PDB file of C-alpha atoms in Angstrom:
ATOM      1  CA  MET A   1     -59.878-128.168 -56.137  1.00 59.00           C
ATOM      2  CA  PRO A   2     -56.620-128.131 -54.162  1.00 78.00           C
ATOM      3  CA  ASN A   3     -57.999-125.565 -51.683  1.00 86.00           C
ATOM      4  CA  VAL A   4     -61.222-127.515 -51.110  1.00 89.00           C
ATOM      5  CA  LYS A   5     -59.315-130.772 -50.624  1.00 92.00           C
ATOM      6  CA  ALA A   6     -56.824-129.087 -48.280  1.00 92.00           C
ATOM      7  CA  CYS A   7     -59.682-127.576 -46.267  1.00 92.00           C
ATOM      8  CA  TYR A   8     -61.365-130.970 -46.101  1.00 93.00           C
ATOM      9  CA  ASP A   9     -58.116-132.576 -44.895  1.00 94.00           C
ATOM     10  CA  VAL A  10     -57.696-129.986 -42.130  1.00 94.00           C
ATOM     11  CA  THR A  11     -61.332-130.497 -41.089  1.00 94.00           C
ATOM     12  CA  GLU A  12     -60.744-134.259 -40.935  1.00 95.00           C
ATOM     13  CA  LYS A  13     -57.626-133.768 -38.767  1.00 94.00           C
ATOM     14  CA  LEU A  14     -59.608-131.517 -36.444  1.00 94.00           C
ATOM     15  CA  TYR A  15     -62.425-134.066 -36.276  1.00 94.00           C
ATOM     16  CA  GLU A  16     -60.013-136.914 -35.481  1.00 93.00           C
ATOM     17  CA  LEU A  17     -58.249-134.828 -32.838  1.00 92.00           C
ATOM     18  CA  LEU A  18     -61.532-134.078 -31.081  1.00 91.00           C
ATOM     19  CA  MET A  19     -62.788-137.657 -31.301  1.00 91.00           C
ATOM     20  CA  ASN A  20     -59.657-139.118 -29.670  1.00 88.00           C
ATOM     21  CA  PRO A  21     -59.200-137.915 -26.093  1.00 78.00           C
ATOM     22  CA  VAL A  22     -55.700-136.679 -25.319  1.00 75.00           C
ATOM     23  CA  SER A  23     -54.198-136.748 -21.853  1.00 81.00           C
ATOM     24  CA  ASP A  24     -52.526-133.336 -22.205  1.00 87.00           C
ATOM     25  CA  ARG A  25     -55.301-130.819 -22.730  1.00 88.00           C
ATOM     26  CA  ASP A  26     -52.933-127.886 -23.243  1.00 89.00           C
ATOM     27  CA  GLN A  27     -51.338-129.571 -26.243  1.00 91.00           C
ATOM     28  CA  MET A  28     -54.776-130.444 -27.568  1.00 91.00           C
ATOM     29  CA  VAL A  29     -55.957-126.833 -27.301  1.00 91.00           C
ATOM     30  CA  GLU A  30     -52.834-125.602 -29.102  1.00 94.00           C
ATOM     31  CA  ALA A  31     -53.314-128.162 -31.889  1.00 93.00           C
ATOM     32  CA  ILE A  32     -56.997-127.232 -32.229  1.00 93.00           C
ATOM     33  CA  SER A  33     -56.124-123.547 -32.410  1.00 95.00           C
ATOM     34  CA  GLU A  34     -53.498-124.182 -35.084  1.00 95.00           C
ATOM     35  CA  LEU A  35     -55.881-126.302 -37.172  1.00 94.00           C
ATOM     36  CA  LEU A  36     -58.680-123.746 -36.880  1.00 93.00           C
ATOM     37  CA  ASP A  37     -56.346-120.947 -37.993  1.00 94.00           C
ATOM     38  CA  ARG A  38     -55.136-122.983 -40.948  1.00 94.00           C
ATOM     39  CA  ARG A  39     -58.691-123.903 -41.940  1.00 92.00           C
ATOM     40  CA  GLU A  40     -59.849-120.293 -41.658  1.00 93.00           C
ATOM     41  CA  ALA A  41     -57.136-119.203 -44.095  1.00 92.00           C
ATOM     42  CA  LEU A  42     -58.134-121.973 -46.507  1.00 90.00           C
ATOM     43  CA  LEU A  43     -61.829-121.098 -46.274  1.00 89.00           C
ATOM     44  CA  LYS A  44     -61.059-117.483 -47.179  1.00 90.00           C
ATOM     45  CA  SER A  45     -59.252-118.639 -50.306  1.00 89.00           C
ATOM     46  CA  LEU A  46     -62.189-120.718 -51.614  1.00 86.00           C
ATOM     47  CA  ALA A  47     -64.032-119.253 -54.578  1.00 84.00           C
ATOM     48  CA  PRO A  48     -66.779-120.658 -56.816  1.00 84.00           C
ATOM     49  CA  PRO A  49     -67.495-122.252 -59.238  1.00 86.00           C
ATOM     50  CA  PHE A  50     -67.194-125.650 -57.594  1.00 86.00           C
ATOM     51  CA  THR A  51     -67.232-129.043 -59.231  1.00 90.00           C
ATOM     52  CA  GLU A  52     -69.603-131.774 -58.086  1.00 92.00           C
ATOM     53  CA  GLU A  53     -66.753-133.468 -56.211  1.00 92.00           C
ATOM     54  CA  GLU A  54     -65.960-130.211 -54.406  1.00 90.00           C
ATOM     55  CA  ARG A  55     -69.634-129.789 -53.481  1.00 92.00           C
ATOM     56  CA  GLN A  56     -69.653-133.308 -52.026  1.00 94.00           C
ATOM     57  CA  LEU A  57     -66.555-132.523 -49.960  1.00 91.00           C
ATOM     58  CA  GLY A  58     -68.282-129.335 -48.778  1.00 91.00           C
ATOM     59  CA  ARG A  59     -71.348-131.275 -47.645  1.00 93.00           C
ATOM     60  CA  GLU A  60     -69.146-133.726 -45.756  1.00 94.00           C
ATOM     61  CA  MET A  61     -67.272-130.832 -44.130  1.00 93.00           C
ATOM     62  CA  MET A  62     -70.561-129.285 -43.012  1.00 93.00           C
ATOM     63  CA  ALA A  63     -71.684-132.575 -41.480  1.00 95.00           C
ATOM     64  CA  ARG A  64     -68.361-132.901 -39.647  1.00 94.00           C
ATOM     65  CA  GLN A  65     -68.579-129.268 -38.537  1.00 94.00           C
ATOM     66  CA  LYS A  66     -71.731-129.935 -36.503  1.00 95.00           C
ATOM     67  CA  ILE A  67     -69.930-132.655 -34.572  1.00 95.00           C
ATOM     68  CA  ILE A  68     -66.810-130.487 -34.216  1.00 95.00           C
ATOM     69  CA  ASP A  69     -68.916-127.629 -32.823  1.00 95.00           C
ATOM     70  CA  ASP A  70     -70.486-129.924 -30.212  1.00 95.00           C
ATOM     71  CA  LYS A  71     -67.100-131.295 -29.147  1.00 93.00           C
ATOM     72  CA  LEU A  72     -65.564-127.819 -28.939  1.00 94.00           C
ATOM     73  CA  PHE A  73     -68.504-126.602 -26.848  1.00 96.00           C
ATOM     74  CA  LYS A  74     -68.042-129.536 -24.436  1.00 93.00           C
ATOM     75  CA  LEU A  75     -64.302-128.893 -24.248  1.00 92.00           C
ATOM     76  CA  LYS A  76     -64.933-125.228 -23.484  1.00 94.00           C
ATOM     77  CA  ALA A  77     -67.427-126.160 -20.754  1.00 95.00           C
ATOM     78  CA  ASP A  78     -64.904-128.572 -19.207  1.00 92.00           C
ATOM     79  CA  ILE A  79     -62.214-125.906 -19.183  1.00 92.00           C
ATOM     80  CA  GLN A  80     -64.572-123.355 -17.634  1.00 96.00           C
ATOM     81  CA  ARG A  81     -65.641-125.850 -14.966  1.00 96.00           C
ATOM     82  CA  ASP A  82     -62.008-126.622 -14.116  1.00 94.00           C
ATOM     83  CA  MET A  83     -61.214-122.908 -13.895  1.00 95.00           C
ATOM     84  CA  GLN A  84     -64.133-122.333 -11.512  1.00 96.00           C
ATOM     85  CA  GLN A  85     -63.014-125.245  -9.343  1.00 96.00           C
ATOM     86  CA  LEU A  86     -59.479-123.871  -9.256  1.00 95.00           C
ATOM     87  CA  ARG A  87     -60.790-120.424  -8.316  1.00 94.00           C
ATOM     88  CA  ARG A  88     -62.847-121.943  -5.473  1.00 93.00           C
ATOM     89  CA  LYS A  89     -59.842-123.918  -4.236  1.00 93.00           C
ATOM     90  CA  LYS A  90     -57.719-120.755  -4.222  1.00 91.00           C
ATOM     91  CA  GLN A  91     -60.352-118.861  -2.273  1.00 87.00           C
ATOM     92  CA  SER A  92     -60.700-121.716   0.178  1.00 87.00           C
ATOM     93  CA  ALA A  93     -56.933-121.925   0.677  1.00 86.00           C
ATOM     94  CA  ASN A  94     -56.714-118.160   1.183  1.00 83.00           C
ATOM     95  CA  LYS A  95     -59.505-118.242   3.764  1.00 81.00           C
ATOM     96  CA  TYR A  96     -57.761-121.091   5.561  1.00 81.00           C
ATOM     97  CA  THR A  97     -54.365-119.360   5.710  1.00 84.00           C
ATOM     98  CA  ASN A  98     -55.779-115.972   6.695  1.00 80.00           C
ATOM     99  CA  PRO A  99     -59.297-116.390   8.108  1.00 74.00           C
ATOM    100  CA  TYR A 100     -59.662-112.779   9.273  1.00 74.00           C
ATOM    101  CA  SER A 101     -58.718-111.057   6.030  1.00 72.00           C
ATOM    102  CA  ALA A 102     -62.243-111.164   4.648  1.00 63.00           C
ATOM    103  CA  LEU A 103     -63.910-109.577   7.644  1.00 67.00           C
ATOM    104  CA  LEU A 104     -65.387-106.190   6.911  1.00 66.00           C
ATOM    105  CA  VAL A 105     -66.240-103.869   9.719  1.00 64.00           C
ATOM    106  CA  ASP A 106     -68.925-101.420   8.694  1.00 69.00           C
ATOM    107  CA  GLY A 107     -68.999 -99.558  11.933  1.00 67.00           C
ATOM    108  CA  VAL A 108     -68.465 -99.915  15.605  1.00 67.00           C
ATOM    109  CA  PHE A 109     -71.133 -99.834  18.280  1.00 68.00           C
ATOM    110  CA  TYR A 110     -70.174 -98.645  21.721  1.00 72.00           C
ATOM    111  CA  ASP A 111     -72.534 -99.328  24.571  1.00 75.00           C
ATOM    112  CA  LYS A 112     -72.041 -96.451  26.931  1.00 77.00           C
ATOM    113  CA  LYS A 113     -73.435 -96.636  30.436  1.00 75.00           C
ATOM    114  CA  ASN A 114     -73.812 -93.446  32.388  1.00 61.00           C
TER     115      ASN A 114
END
């Protein structure tokens, strides 16, 4: 029972963290990573048989997990979008500072008049 309850508590903390937006996304990602690692270790230590109370906690964890998965997917998409925007800004700044660096000359054509 202690492992199931501990796993449920970590899942609840993760759920609450994802439901409340935090201004510092880096701290949020670190906290999420820590909670996921802790929960993974607890899940590995779970072993049947389970009591009815433990089964109920498991069902609640599974319901929360669907919401957690959706929130994590949205967070990942936001991070990827921000990274793409940053990459575009870098490319744009590089093109502005050195506009001729990207020019590729495949060959040269000489028009020769005799």
